[in-house]
Amino acid sequence: LSPPVNENLMELVLMVSTLRRSSARCITAVIPYYGYCRQTKKKNKQVRTPIAAADVAKMLQVAGVDRVIAVDLHHAQIQG
């Protein structure tokens, strides 16, 4: 999700939707750069969690992505 992040994210969601409607059994999104990883953070018990990164992950999950391969993660909270 490199610049322009919003356009690339929307394109990824639309491709995932198309793959789901085409009866794909498993969808793996390969994201070389997780664009929202360094956004606004919420302090939760001394751990600052990226809010936007978590929301993007939920959006991909709802769209139908089964696995995500991300190369450039900077926070342990969003890895896994």
CSV table of C-alpha atoms in Angstrom, one decimal:
chain,number,residue,atom,x,y,z
A,1,LEU,CA,0.0,0.0,0.0
A,2,SER,CA,2.4,2.6,-1.2
A,3,PRO,CA,1.5,6.1,-2.3
A,4,PRO,CA,-1.2,6.9,-3.2
A,5,VAL,CA,-2.2,4.7,-0.3
A,6,ASN,CA,-6.0,5.2,-0.4
A,7,GLU,CA,-6.2,4.4,-4.2
A,8,ASN,CA,-4.1,1.3,-3.8
A,9,LEU,CA,-6.0,0.1,-0.8
A,10,MET,CA,-9.3,0.5,-2.6
A,11,GLU,CA,-7.9,-1.3,-5.7
A,12,LEU,CA,-6.8,-4.2,-3.4
A,13,VAL,CA,-10.2,-4.4,-1.8
A,14,LEU,CA,-11.9,-4.5,-5.2
A,15,MET,CA,-9.6,-7.2,-6.5
A,16,VAL,CA,-10.2,-9.3,-3.4
A,17,SER,CA,-14.0,-8.9,-3.9
A,18,THR,CA,-13.6,-10.0,-7.5
A,19,LEU,CA,-11.6,-13.0,-6.5
A,20,ARG,CA,-14.2,-14.0,-3.9
A,21,ARG,CA,-17.0,-13.7,-6.4
A,22,SER,CA,-14.9,-15.9,-8.7
A,23,SER,CA,-14.9,-18.7,-6.1
A,24,ALA,CA,-11.3,-18.4,-5.1
A,25,ARG,CA,-10.6,-20.9,-2.2
A,26,CYS,CA,-7.8,-18.9,-0.6
A,27,ILE,CA,-6.7,-15.3,-1.1
A,28,THR,CA,-3.3,-14.1,0.0
A,29,ALA,CA,-2.5,-10.4,-0.2
A,30,VAL,CA,1.1,-9.5,-0.6
A,31,ILE,CA,1.7,-6.0,0.7
A,32,PRO,CA,5.3,-4.8,0.3
A,33,TYR,CA,4.7,-1.6,2.5
A,34,TYR,CA,1.9,-1.3,5.1
A,35,GLY,CA,1.0,2.3,4.5
A,36,TYR,CA,-1.0,3.1,7.6
A,37,CYS,CA,1.5,1.5,10.0
A,38,ARG,CA,2.9,4.8,11.3
A,39,GLN,CA,-0.4,6.7,11.8
A,40,THR,CA,-2.3,7.8,14.9
A,41,LYS,CA,-1.7,5.6,17.9
A,42,LYS,CA,-3.8,4.7,21.0
A,43,LYS,CA,-2.0,4.2,24.3
A,44,ASN,CA,-3.2,0.9,25.7
A,45,LYS,CA,-1.4,-0.3,28.9
A,46,GLN,CA,1.9,1.3,28.0
A,47,VAL,CA,1.7,-0.1,24.4
A,48,ARG,CA,1.0,2.4,21.6
A,49,THR,CA,-1.0,0.5,19.0
A,50,PRO,CA,-1.5,1.9,15.4
A,51,ILE,CA,-5.2,2.5,15.1
A,52,ALA,CA,-5.4,2.9,11.3
A,53,ALA,CA,-3.2,-0.2,10.7
A,54,ALA,CA,-5.6,-2.3,12.8
A,55,ASP,CA,-8.6,-0.8,10.9
A,56,VAL,CA,-7.0,-1.6,7.5
A,57,ALA,CA,-6.3,-5.2,8.7
A,58,LYS,CA,-10.0,-5.6,9.7
A,59,MET,CA,-11.1,-4.2,6.4
A,60,LEU,CA,-9.0,-6.7,4.5
A,61,GLN,CA,-10.4,-9.5,6.6
A,62,VAL,CA,-14.0,-8.5,6.0
A,63,ALA,CA,-13.2,-8.2,2.3
A,64,GLY,CA,-12.2,-11.8,2.3
A,65,VAL,CA,-8.4,-11.9,2.5
A,66,ASP,CA,-7.3,-15.2,4.2
A,67,ARG,CA,-3.6,-14.3,4.6
A,68,VAL,CA,-1.5,-11.2,4.4
A,69,ILE,CA,2.2,-11.1,3.6
A,70,ALA,CA,3.7,-7.8,4.6
A,71,VAL,CA,7.3,-7.0,4.2
A,72,ASP,CA,7.8,-3.7,6.0
A,73,LEU,CA,6.2,-3.9,9.5
A,74,HIS,CA,7.5,-1.6,12.2
A,75,HIS,CA,5.4,-2.6,15.2
A,76,ALA,CA,5.2,-5.9,17.0
A,77,GLN,CA,1.5,-5.3,17.8
A,78,ILE,CA,0.4,-5.7,14.2
A,79,GLN,CA,2.7,-8.7,13.3
A,80,GLY,CA,1.2,-12.1,13.4
